[in-house]
Amino acid sequence: MNDTERSLNFIEHIIEDDLKKGYEKSDLRFRFPPEPNGYLHIGHASSICLNFGLGLRYNAPVNLRYDDTNPIKEEQEYVDAIKKDVEWLGYQWDSECYASDYFQQLYDWAVQLIKEGKAYVDSQSSDEMAKQKGTPTESGINSPYRDRSIDENLALFEGMKNGEFEEGVHVLRAKIDMSSPNMLMRDPIMYRVLHKDHHRTKDTWCIYPLYDWTHGESDYIEGISHSLCTLEFAPHRELYDWFLDQVREAPKLRPKQREFARRNLSHTVVSKRKLLQLVEKGVVSGWDDPRMPTISGLRRRGYTPQSIRKFADTIGIAKRENVVDVSLLEFTVREHLNKIAPRVMAVLDPLKVIITNYPEGEEEWLTAENNPEDESAGSRQVPFSGELWIEKADFREEANRKYFRLKLGGEVRLKNGYIIKAESCTKNEAGEVVEVQCTYDPKSRSGSGTEESMRKVKGTLHWVSAIHAINAEIRLYDRLFTDATPDAHKDKDFMEFINPESLEIRTGYLEPSLETAKIGERYQFQRLGYFCVDPDSTDTKLVFNRTVTLRSTWAKLDSAQ
Ligand code: ATP
Ligand code: MG
């Protein structure tokens, strides 16, 4: 199903309706508005795919807008990371915009509101203001400063801008209605004093506009037609419209705020604030730790942009919040990697196999197909010798008839190679098997055309020639949290559900073709899963991340043991 064939979502219905009611296609303009206070996560991917998807569907521009009004939490590092992630997902913005570029315009409009008697400087403490707010069923109380003269308000506001006051002494509030049933309409704060340098405007400003005052006006300045945000902003819509009505000049359209449900993913948290805690407390190695649900973490883990876009498309957008199971995300990446990832052999938990009838000191190079799903992927040569590694889990001294891996007296085929038979094994003092002695059938080589090469045996194992194998560090990841919804518990902090075993490091034995693997390249380690080369790799040491395991084809076999 391509994008234009699927049925319209409710946001698209709203747009179609607007087009019928007089909007021109050329009026349509969207934006993705992250605050640069952290790295983007998989929840943001939904918003990115929604907004940029609308841009593609309606051939309309989409701005990347940084909502950078809080210098306490925002940093250039985050600005750069956000850009990189949106680009990597495959989207192109029309303009790169910053709310901070509108500080002067916002200030001028605020002065205009003061002059029209629609804003005033309040000099109470935040505690006092909170006490006067009332409750949803009880009106608030007017501030004693509400009726300050326009001249006094103008002078104080200018003083705030010029740095004459400490933080918290004065704020600028909109004069709306302290008895509005919508608490947000009860004289919301527009500006506060913050003596903090901003990552872009440096020390030019020491007053900063708040979200509600900034967001709609930024949309208006950029000519955004539909401003899409998550549901928690639904009660803000009235204020969004009120602010716009104060500054809008006919015939310019008033941008429309519409809301959709936040997307949550199971076994993780999708909140920059919480993800920052994981980084700061050292639970993970950074924002791009492959266990993080950030776009950069998923990229490092081996996810493809296509799989993340497919995931966002598959879950679509909704009017109600819910939790999407992480297995759906894993499914989409598995499906894509199955098509594109070259197959290779690697052994992660090695057991030595000696082929006793293989000529000593000999080796040969076998032809192996790179990707059965993609003929154009070609083939490669894999070395075979009398000394091999197989997985420990692939050998048992004894097992019932349903065990199709290697057992004493039994046969298996080595992938791309020969049929071998286990004759005996050696154990260490602890009774663990440390070596299996096998014989091979020299005529059974895969693809050699002999009758024996066609001979079917039940099990096929992956393997690596021990003398040719290269070593690599293999990082196996499990879920970062043991609970499906770690931040949904009233009595427990999400940090209590951290999975202590979310990372396991192994030394893997890899076929030598991987020697030249480059950072970011993705492979299927046959029978094990999808892996990609981590940026921690150096010229002398390869590091692989497990992106995701294969669909468990072992489940049936294992249950039969
Ligand atoms: P966080 O709590 O993680 O900081 P946020 O909403 O404060 O999230 P913003 O940078 O303000 O983060 O978000 C940019 C855009 O992405 C907003 O339009 C926001 O509504 C949307 N967004 C954020 N999180 C999600 C999510 N989990 N699902 C869908 N959209 C989201
Ligand atoms: Mg936010």
Coordinates of C-alpha atoms and ligand atoms in Angstrom, one line a residue:
M1 CA 0.0 0.0 0.0
N2 CA 1.5 3.3 -0.9
D3 CA 0.8 6.5 1.0
T4 CA -1.8 7.9 -1.4
E5 CA -3.8 4.7 -1.5
R6 CA -4.5 4.3 2.2
S7 CA -7.6 5.9 3.7
L8 CA -7.3 9.4 5.0
N9 CA -6.5 10.0 8.7
F10 CA -8.5 12.5 10.7
I11 CA -6.0 15.3 10.2
E12 CA -6.2 14.8 6.5
H13 CA -10.0 14.9 6.7
I14 CA -9.7 18.3 8.4
I15 CA -7.4 19.6 5.6
E16 CA -9.6 18.2 2.9
D17 CA -12.6 19.9 4.5
D18 CA -10.6 23.2 4.6
L19 CA -9.8 22.8 1.0
K20 CA -13.5 22.5 0.2
K21 CA -14.3 25.5 2.3
G22 CA -12.0 27.9 0.5
Y23 CA -8.4 27.2 1.5
E24 CA -6.2 27.0 -1.6
K25 CA -3.6 24.3 -1.8
S26 CA -1.0 27.0 -1.8
D27 CA -2.2 28.1 1.6
L28 CA -1.1 24.8 3.1
R29 CA 2.1 24.9 5.1
F30 CA 3.2 22.7 8.0
R31 CA 6.0 22.7 10.6
F32 CA 7.7 20.3 12.9
P33 CA 8.5 22.2 16.1
P34 CA 10.9 20.5 18.5
E35 CA 12.3 22.2 21.5
P36 CA 16.1 21.7 21.4
N37 CA 16.3 20.4 25.0
G38 CA 17.2 16.8 24.1
Y39 CA 17.5 14.3 21.3
L40 CA 14.5 13.3 19.2
H41 CA 12.9 10.0 20.1
I42 CA 10.6 7.5 18.4
G43 CA 7.5 9.5 19.6
H44 CA 8.8 12.5 17.6
A45 CA 9.2 10.2 14.6
S46 CA 5.4 10.0 14.5
S47 CA 5.1 13.8 14.5
I48 CA 7.8 14.1 11.9
C49 CA 6.2 11.6 9.6
L50 CA 2.8 13.2 10.1
N51 CA 4.0 16.7 9.2
F52 CA 6.5 15.9 6.5
G53 CA 4.0 13.3 5.2
L54 CA 1.4 16.0 4.8
G55 CA 4.0 18.1 3.0
L56 CA 4.6 15.4 0.5
R57 CA 0.9 14.5 0.1
Y58 CA -0.1 18.2 -0.6
N59 CA 3.1 19.3 -2.1
A60 CA 3.3 21.9 0.6
P61 CA 6.3 23.3 2.4
V62 CA 7.2 22.1 5.9
N63 CA 9.4 24.1 8.2
L64 CA 11.8 22.7 10.8
R65 CA 11.1 25.1 13.7
Y66 CA 13.1 25.2 16.8
D67 CA 10.9 26.1 19.7
D68 CA 13.8 27.7 21.6
T69 CA 12.4 29.9 24.2
N70 CA 13.9 28.4 27.4
P71 CA 17.6 29.0 27.6
I72 CA 17.9 27.0 30.8
K73 CA 17.5 23.6 29.0
E74 CA 18.4 24.3 25.4
E75 CA 21.7 23.7 23.7
Q76 CA 23.3 23.9 20.3
E77 CA 24.2 20.2 20.5
Y78 CA 20.5 19.4 20.5
V79 CA 19.8 21.7 17.6
D80 CA 22.5 19.9 15.5
A81 CA 21.3 16.4 16.6
I82 CA 17.7 17.2 15.6
K83 CA 18.7 18.4 12.2
K84 CA 20.8 15.3 11.6
D85 CA 17.9 13.0 12.7
V86 CA 15.2 14.6 10.5
E87 CA 17.6 14.5 7.5
W88 CA 18.5 10.9 8.2
L89 CA 14.8 10.0 8.4
G90 CA 14.7 11.2 4.8
Y91 CA 12.9 14.5 5.0
Q92 CA 13.7 17.9 3.7
W93 CA 12.4 21.0 5.3
D94 CA 11.6 24.2 3.5
S95 CA 13.0 26.6 6.0
E96 CA 15.0 26.2 9.2
C97 CA 13.3 28.5 11.6
Y98 CA 13.8 29.5 15.2
A99 CA 11.3 31.0 17.6
S100 CA 14.2 33.0 18.9
D101 CA 14.4 34.8 15.6
Y102 CA 11.0 36.2 16.4
F103 CA 11.9 37.6 19.9
Q104 CA 11.9 41.2 18.6
Q105 CA 8.5 40.8 16.8
L106 CA 7.0 39.1 19.8
Y107 CA 8.3 41.9 22.0
D108 CA 6.8 44.6 19.7
W109 CA 3.4 42.7 19.7
A110 CA 3.5 42.5 23.5
V111 CA 4.0 46.3 23.7
Q112 CA 1.1 46.7 21.4
L113 CA -1.1 44.5 23.7
I114 CA 0.0 46.6 26.7
K115 CA -1.0 49.7 24.8
E116 CA -4.4 48.2 24.0
G117 CA -4.9 47.4 27.7
K118 CA -4.6 43.6 27.0
A119 CA -1.5 42.9 29.0
Y120 CA 0.0 44.0 32.3
V121 CA 3.0 43.6 34.5
D122 CA 2.3 41.6 37.6
S123 CA 4.7 42.1 40.5
Q124 CA 3.5 39.3 42.8
S125 CA 5.4 36.1 43.6
S126 CA 4.5 33.0 41.7
D127 CA 3.0 31.6 44.9
E128 CA 0.7 34.5 45.3
M129 CA -0.4 34.2 41.6
A130 CA -1.0 30.5 42.0
K131 CA -3.3 31.1 45.0
Q132 CA -5.4 33.5 42.9
K133 CA -5.8 31.0 40.0
G134 CA -8.9 29.4 41.5
T135 CA -9.9 25.9 40.5
P136 CA -11.7 24.6 37.5
T137 CA -15.0 25.1 39.2
E138 CA -14.1 28.3 41.1
S139 CA -13.2 31.6 39.6
G140 CA -9.8 33.1 40.1
I141 CA -9.1 36.5 41.8
N142 CA -7.8 39.5 39.9
S143 CA -4.3 40.5 40.7
P144 CA -3.9 43.8 42.6
Y145 CA -1.7 44.9 39.7
R146 CA -4.2 44.2 37.0
D147 CA -5.3 47.7 36.6
R148 CA -1.9 49.3 36.4
S149 CA -1.8 52.2 34.0
I150 CA -0.6 51.6 30.5
D151 CA 2.3 53.9 31.0
E152 CA 3.4 52.2 34.1
N153 CA 3.1 48.8 32.4
L154 CA 5.1 50.0 29.4
A155 CA 7.9 51.4 31.6
L156 CA 8.1 48.3 33.8
F157 CA 8.1 46.0 30.7
E158 CA 10.9 48.0 29.2
G159 CA 12.7 47.8 32.5
M160 CA 12.3 44.0 32.5
K161 CA 13.8 43.9 29.0
N162 CA 16.7 46.2 29.9
G163 CA 17.7 44.0 32.8
E164 CA 16.7 46.3 35.6
F165 CA 15.0 43.5 37.6
E166 CA 16.0 40.3 39.2
E167 CA 14.3 37.1 38.1
G168 CA 10.9 36.6 39.6
V169 CA 10.2 40.2 40.5
H170 CA 7.9 41.0 37.6
V171 CA 6.1 39.0 34.8
L172 CA 4.0 40.2 31.9
R173 CA 0.5 38.7 31.8
A174 CA -2.2 38.8 29.3
K175 CA -5.4 40.4 30.6
I176 CA -8.1 37.9 29.6
D177 CA -10.5 36.6 32.2
M178 CA -9.8 35.4 35.7
S179 CA -13.2 33.7 35.8
S180 CA -12.8 31.7 32.5
P181 CA -13.8 28.1 32.9
N182 CA -10.5 27.4 31.0
M183 CA -7.8 27.9 33.6
L184 CA -5.3 28.7 30.9
M185 CA -7.3 31.8 30.0
R186 CA -6.9 33.2 33.5
D187 CA -4.4 35.9 32.7
P188 CA -1.6 33.6 31.4
I189 CA 2.0 34.7 31.8
M190 CA 3.6 35.9 28.5
Y191 CA 7.1 36.8 29.7
R192 CA 9.4 36.1 32.5
V193 CA 12.8 37.5 33.4
L194 CA 15.7 35.1 33.0
H195 CA 19.3 36.3 33.3
K196 CA 20.6 33.4 31.2
D197 CA 22.4 33.4 27.9
H198 CA 20.6 31.8 25.0
H199 CA 22.4 29.5 22.7
R200 CA 21.6 31.8 19.7
T201 CA 20.7 35.2 21.0
K202 CA 23.4 35.1 23.7
D203 CA 22.8 38.0 26.1
T204 CA 20.6 40.1 23.9
W205 CA 17.5 39.2 25.9
C206 CA 16.9 38.7 29.5
I207 CA 13.2 38.3 29.2
Y208 CA 11.9 35.2 27.5
P209 CA 8.4 34.5 26.0
L210 CA 6.4 31.5 27.2
Y211 CA 5.2 28.7 25.0
D212 CA 1.6 29.8 24.5
W213 CA 2.6 33.3 23.5
T214 CA 5.3 32.1 21.2
H215 CA 3.9 29.1 19.4
G216 CA 0.9 30.5 17.6
E217 CA 2.6 33.8 16.8
S218 CA 5.5 31.8 15.3
D219 CA 3.0 29.8 13.2
Y220 CA 1.5 33.0 12.1
I221 CA 4.8 34.6 11.1
E222 CA 5.7 31.5 9.1
G223 CA 2.2 31.3 7.5
I224 CA 1.6 27.8 8.9
S225 CA -1.9 26.7 8.0
H226 CA -2.2 23.7 10.3
S227 CA -0.3 23.5 13.5
L228 CA -0.4 19.9 14.7
C229 CA 0.5 19.1 18.3
T230 CA -0.2 16.4 20.9
L231 CA -3.4 16.1 22.9
E232 CA -2.1 17.8 26.1
F233 CA -2.3 21.1 24.2
A234 CA -6.1 20.7 23.4
P235 CA -7.0 23.1 26.3
H236 CA -4.4 25.5 25.0
R237 CA -6.2 25.9 21.7
E238 CA -8.5 28.7 23.1
L239 CA -5.5 30.7 24.2
Y240 CA -3.7 30.0 20.9
D241 CA -6.6 31.5 19.1
W242 CA -7.0 34.4 21.5
F243 CA -3.3 35.5 21.1
L244 CA -3.6 35.2 17.3
D245 CA -6.7 37.3 17.2
Q246 CA -4.8 40.1 19.0
V247 CA -2.1 40.3 16.3
R248 CA -3.6 39.0 13.1
E249 CA -4.2 41.3 10.2
A250 CA -6.9 40.5 7.7
P251 CA -6.8 38.8 5.2
K252 CA -4.1 36.6 6.5
L253 CA -5.3 33.2 7.6
R254 CA -5.3 32.3 11.2
P255 CA -3.2 29.1 11.7
K256 CA -5.3 26.2 13.1
Q257 CA -4.1 24.2 16.0
R258 CA -5.3 20.6 15.9
E259 CA -4.3 17.8 18.2
F260 CA -3.4 14.1 17.9
A261 CA -2.4 11.5 20.5
R262 CA 1.1 11.2 21.8
R263 CA 2.7 7.8 20.9
N264 CA 4.2 5.7 23.6
L265 CA 6.3 2.6 23.1
S266 CA 6.3 -0.3 25.5
H267 CA 9.4 -1.2 27.6
T268 CA 10.8 2.3 27.3
V269 CA 10.1 5.9 28.1
V270 CA 9.5 8.6 25.4
S271 CA 10.2 11.8 27.2
K272 CA 13.3 13.9 26.7
R273 CA 13.3 14.8 30.4
K274 CA 13.4 11.1 31.4
L275 CA 15.8 10.1 28.7
L276 CA 18.1 12.9 29.9
Q277 CA 18.0 11.3 33.4
L278 CA 19.2 8.0 31.9
V279 CA 22.1 9.8 30.2
E280 CA 23.0 11.9 33.3
K281 CA 22.9 9.0 35.7
G282 CA 25.1 6.9 33.4
V283 CA 22.5 4.2 32.9
V284 CA 23.3 4.4 29.2
S285 CA 26.4 5.6 27.5
G286 CA 24.7 8.6 25.9
W287 CA 21.7 9.8 23.9
D288 CA 22.7 7.5 21.1
D289 CA 23.2 4.4 23.2
P290 CA 21.7 1.6 21.1
R291 CA 19.3 0.8 23.9
M292 CA 17.8 4.3 23.8
P293 CA 14.5 4.9 22.0
T294 CA 16.0 8.0 20.4
I295 CA 16.3 8.3 16.6
S296 CA 20.1 8.4 17.1
G297 CA 20.1 5.3 19.3
L298 CA 18.0 3.4 16.8
R299 CA 20.3 4.5 14.0
R300 CA 23.3 3.3 15.9
R301 CA 21.5 0.1 16.8
G302 CA 21.1 -0.6 13.0
Y303 CA 17.6 0.5 12.4
T304 CA 16.9 1.9 8.9
P305 CA 15.1 5.2 8.2
Q306 CA 12.7 3.2 6.1
S307 CA 11.8 0.9 9.0
I308 CA 11.1 3.8 11.3
R309 CA 8.9 5.5 8.7
K310 CA 7.1 2.3 8.1
F311 CA 6.5 1.9 11.8
A312 CA 5.1 5.4 12.1
D313 CA 2.9 4.8 9.1
T314 CA 1.7 1.5 10.4
I315 CA 0.6 2.9 13.8
G316 CA -0.8 6.0 12.0
I317 CA -2.2 8.8 14.1
A318 CA -4.9 8.5 16.7
K319 CA -7.2 10.6 18.9
R320 CA -6.5 8.6 22.0
E321 CA -3.2 7.8 23.7
N322 CA -2.1 4.2 23.9
V323 CA 1.1 2.1 24.2
V324 CA 2.5 0.5 21.0
D325 CA 4.3 -2.7 21.7
V326 CA 8.0 -2.5 20.9
S327 CA 7.8 -5.8 19.0
L328 CA 6.0 -4.0 16.2
L329 CA 9.0 -1.7 15.8
E330 CA 11.3 -4.8 15.8
F331 CA 9.0 -6.5 13.2
T332 CA 9.4 -3.5 10.8
V333 CA 13.1 -3.4 11.0
R334 CA 13.4 -7.2 10.7
E335 CA 11.2 -7.1 7.6
H336 CA 13.4 -4.4 6.0
L337 CA 16.7 -5.9 6.9
N338 CA 15.6 -9.3 5.6
K339 CA 15.5 -7.7 2.2
I340 CA 18.7 -5.7 2.3
A341 CA 21.1 -7.3 4.7
P342 CA 23.9 -9.5 3.4
R343 CA 24.1 -12.9 5.1
V344 CA 27.3 -13.9 6.8
M345 CA 28.3 -16.5 9.4
A346 CA 29.5 -15.7 12.9
V347 CA 29.7 -17.8 16.0
L348 CA 29.0 -16.0 19.3
D349 CA 29.3 -18.9 21.8
P350 CA 31.9 -21.1 20.3
L351 CA 32.5 -24.8 20.6
K352 CA 35.4 -26.4 18.7
V353 CA 34.7 -29.0 16.0
I354 CA 37.6 -31.1 14.6
I355 CA 37.0 -32.9 11.3
T356 CA 39.1 -35.9 11.8
N357 CA 39.1 -37.1 8.2
Y358 CA 39.8 -33.7 6.6
P359 CA 43.3 -33.6 5.1
E360 CA 45.6 -31.9 7.6
G361 CA 46.7 -28.4 6.9
E362 CA 44.3 -28.1 4.0
E363 CA 41.7 -25.4 3.4
E364 CA 39.2 -24.6 0.7
W365 CA 37.0 -21.7 -0.2
L366 CA 33.3 -22.4 -0.6
T367 CA 30.8 -20.2 -2.4
A368 CA 28.1 -18.7 -0.3
E369 CA 25.1 -16.7 -1.5
N370 CA 25.0 -13.2 0.0
N371 CA 21.3 -12.8 0.1
P372 CA 18.7 -15.3 -1.0
E373 CA 16.1 -12.5 -1.0
D374 CA 18.1 -10.4 -3.5
E375 CA 19.8 -12.1 -6.5
S376 CA 21.8 -9.0 -7.4
A377 CA 23.6 -9.3 -4.0
G378 CA 25.9 -12.0 -5.5
S379 CA 28.0 -14.4 -3.6
R380 CA 31.3 -14.5 -1.7
Q381 CA 33.9 -17.1 -0.7
V382 CA 34.0 -18.6 2.7
P383 CA 37.0 -20.6 4.0
F384 CA 36.6 -24.1 5.2
S385 CA 39.1 -26.2 7.1
G386 CA 39.4 -29.1 9.5
E387 CA 39.0 -27.0 12.6
L388 CA 35.7 -25.1 13.0
W389 CA 33.7 -23.1 15.5
I390 CA 30.0 -23.9 15.9
E391 CA 27.6 -22.6 18.6
K392 CA 27.6 -24.5 21.9
A393 CA 23.9 -24.6 21.8
D394 CA 24.1 -26.6 18.5
F395 CA 25.6 -29.7 20.1
R396 CA 24.3 -32.3 22.5
E397 CA 25.8 -35.6 23.4
E398 CA 22.3 -37.1 23.5
A399 CA 19.0 -35.8 22.4
N400 CA 15.7 -37.2 21.2
R401 CA 14.7 -37.6 17.5
K402 CA 13.3 -34.1 17.3
Y403 CA 16.6 -32.4 18.0
F404 CA 17.8 -31.5 14.6
R405 CA 21.2 -30.1 15.5
L406 CA 24.4 -32.0 16.1
K407 CA 24.4 -35.0 18.5
L408 CA 26.7 -37.9 18.8
G409 CA 26.1 -40.3 16.0
G410 CA 23.9 -37.8 14.1
E411 CA 24.5 -35.7 11.0
V412 CA 24.0 -32.1 10.1
R413 CA 24.8 -30.0 7.1
L414 CA 27.2 -27.1 7.6
K415 CA 25.7 -24.1 5.8
N416 CA 27.2 -23.7 2.3
G417 CA 29.4 -26.7 3.0
Y418 CA 29.5 -30.4 3.9
I419 CA 27.5 -32.9 5.9
I420 CA 29.3 -33.8 9.1
K421 CA 28.7 -36.6 11.6
A422 CA 29.6 -36.3 15.3
E423 CA 31.7 -39.2 16.4
S424 CA 32.9 -38.3 19.9
C425 CA 33.5 -35.4 22.2
T426 CA 36.0 -34.3 24.8
K427 CA 35.0 -32.7 28.1
N428 CA 36.8 -30.6 30.7
E429 CA 37.1 -31.3 34.4
A430 CA 33.7 -29.6 35.0
G431 CA 32.1 -32.0 32.6
E432 CA 31.5 -29.4 29.9
V433 CA 32.0 -30.4 26.3
V434 CA 35.0 -28.5 24.9
E435 CA 35.5 -30.2 21.5
V436 CA 33.5 -32.4 19.2
Q437 CA 35.3 -34.8 16.8
C438 CA 33.4 -35.3 13.6
T439 CA 33.9 -36.9 10.2
Y440 CA 32.7 -35.2 7.0
D441 CA 31.3 -36.6 3.8
P442 CA 33.7 -35.3 1.1
K443 CA 31.1 -35.7 -1.7
S444 CA 28.4 -33.8 0.1
R445 CA 29.6 -30.2 -0.6
S446 CA 26.7 -27.9 -1.3
G447 CA 26.3 -26.9 -4.9
S448 CA 28.9 -29.5 -6.1
G449 CA 26.2 -31.3 -8.2
T450 CA 26.9 -34.7 -6.8
E451 CA 24.1 -36.9 -5.5
E452 CA 25.5 -36.5 -2.0
S453 CA 25.4 -32.7 -2.3
M454 CA 21.6 -33.0 -2.7
R455 CA 21.3 -35.3 0.3
K456 CA 18.9 -33.9 2.8
V457 CA 19.7 -34.0 6.5
K458 CA 17.3 -32.3 9.0
G459 CA 19.6 -29.7 10.5
T460 CA 21.7 -27.0 9.0
L461 CA 24.2 -25.2 11.2
H462 CA 26.3 -22.0 10.7
W463 CA 30.0 -22.3 11.4
V464 CA 33.3 -20.5 11.0
S465 CA 36.7 -21.9 10.2
A466 CA 38.7 -21.5 13.4
I467 CA 42.0 -20.6 11.8
H468 CA 40.4 -18.0 9.5
A469 CA 38.0 -16.5 12.0
I470 CA 38.4 -12.9 13.0
N471 CA 37.4 -11.7 16.5
A472 CA 34.9 -8.9 17.2
E473 CA 33.2 -7.4 20.2
I474 CA 29.5 -8.2 20.0
R475 CA 27.0 -6.2 22.0
L476 CA 23.8 -8.0 22.6
Y477 CA 20.9 -5.8 23.8
D478 CA 17.8 -6.5 25.7
R479 CA 15.0 -4.2 26.7
L480 CA 16.1 -1.3 28.8
F481 CA 13.2 -1.7 31.2
T482 CA 11.7 -4.9 32.6
D483 CA 8.2 -3.3 32.7
A484 CA 6.0 -2.6 29.7
T485 CA 5.0 0.8 31.0
P486 CA 7.8 1.9 33.4
D487 CA 6.5 5.4 33.8
A488 CA 2.9 4.6 34.3
H489 CA 3.2 3.5 38.0
K490 CA 1.9 5.9 40.5
D491 CA 3.9 4.6 43.4
K492 CA 7.2 3.8 41.6
D493 CA 9.7 5.8 39.7
F494 CA 10.5 4.6 36.2
M495 CA 14.1 4.2 37.2
E496 CA 13.2 1.3 39.4
F497 CA 12.4 -0.8 36.4
I498 CA 15.7 -0.6 34.7
N499 CA 16.8 -4.0 33.3
P500 CA 20.2 -4.7 34.8
E501 CA 20.9 -7.2 32.0
S502 CA 20.1 -4.9 29.0
L503 CA 23.6 -5.2 27.6
E504 CA 25.7 -8.4 27.3
I505 CA 29.2 -8.3 25.6
R506 CA 30.6 -11.3 23.9
T507 CA 33.6 -12.0 21.7
G508 CA 32.4 -13.3 18.4
Y509 CA 34.2 -15.4 15.8
L510 CA 33.4 -14.1 12.4
E511 CA 34.0 -15.2 8.8
P512 CA 37.0 -13.2 7.4
S513 CA 34.9 -11.4 4.7
L514 CA 33.8 -9.1 7.6
E515 CA 37.3 -7.8 8.1
T516 CA 36.5 -4.9 5.8
A517 CA 33.1 -4.1 7.3
K518 CA 32.5 -0.4 7.6
I519 CA 30.8 1.5 10.4
G520 CA 27.0 1.5 10.0
E521 CA 26.9 -1.5 7.7
R522 CA 24.2 -4.0 8.5
Y523 CA 24.4 -7.8 8.2
Q524 CA 22.4 -10.9 9.0
F525 CA 24.5 -13.2 11.1
Q526 CA 22.8 -16.4 9.9
R527 CA 20.5 -18.0 12.4
L528 CA 21.3 -15.3 15.0
G529 CA 19.9 -12.0 14.0
Y530 CA 20.7 -8.7 12.4
F531 CA 23.9 -6.9 13.4
C532 CA 25.5 -3.6 12.4
V533 CA 29.0 -2.2 12.8
D534 CA 29.2 0.3 15.8
P535 CA 31.1 3.6 15.6
D536 CA 33.3 2.4 18.5
S537 CA 35.0 0.1 15.9
T538 CA 38.6 0.9 15.1
D539 CA 41.1 -0.3 12.5
T540 CA 42.1 -3.1 14.7
K541 CA 38.9 -4.0 16.5
L542 CA 35.4 -4.4 15.1
V543 CA 32.4 -3.8 17.3
F544 CA 28.9 -5.1 16.3
N545 CA 25.5 -4.2 17.8
R546 CA 22.7 -6.7 17.6
T547 CA 19.8 -4.8 16.0
V548 CA 17.3 -7.5 16.5
T549 CA 17.1 -11.2 16.7
L550 CA 15.6 -13.3 13.8
R551 CA 12.1 -14.4 14.2
S552 CA 12.6 -17.3 16.4
T553 CA 12.6 -20.3 14.0
W554 CA 14.2 -22.2 16.9
A555 CA 11.1 -22.0 19.1
K556 CA 9.6 -25.1 17.7
L557 CA 12.8 -27.1 17.8
D558 CA 13.8 -26.0 21.3
S559 CA 10.4 -26.9 22.8
A560 CA 11.0 -30.4 21.4
Q561 CA 14.3 -31.1 23.2
Ligands
ATP1 P1 9.1 15.5 25.4 O1 8.2 15.3 26.6 O2 9.8 14.2 25.0 O3 10.1 16.6 25.6 P2 7.8 17.3 23.9 O4 6.4 17.2 23.3 O5 8.0 18.3 24.9 O6 8.2 15.9 24.2 P3 8.8 18.7 21.7 O7 10.2 18.9 21.3 O8 8.1 19.9 22.2 O9 8.8 17.6 22.7 O10 8.0 18.0 20.5 C1 8.0 18.4 19.1 C2 6.8 17.9 18.5 O11 6.8 16.4 18.6 C3 5.6 18.4 19.1 O12 4.6 18.7 18.2 C4 5.1 17.2 20.0 O13 3.7 17.3 20.2 C5 5.6 16.0 19.2 N1 5.8 14.9 20.0 C6 6.6 14.8 21.1 N2 6.5 13.6 21.7 C7 5.6 12.9 20.9 C8 5.1 11.5 21.0 N3 5.5 10.7 22.0 N4 4.2 11.1 20.1 C9 3.9 11.9 19.1 N5 4.3 13.2 19.0 C10 5.2 13.7 19.9
MG2 MG 8.5 20.0 25.6

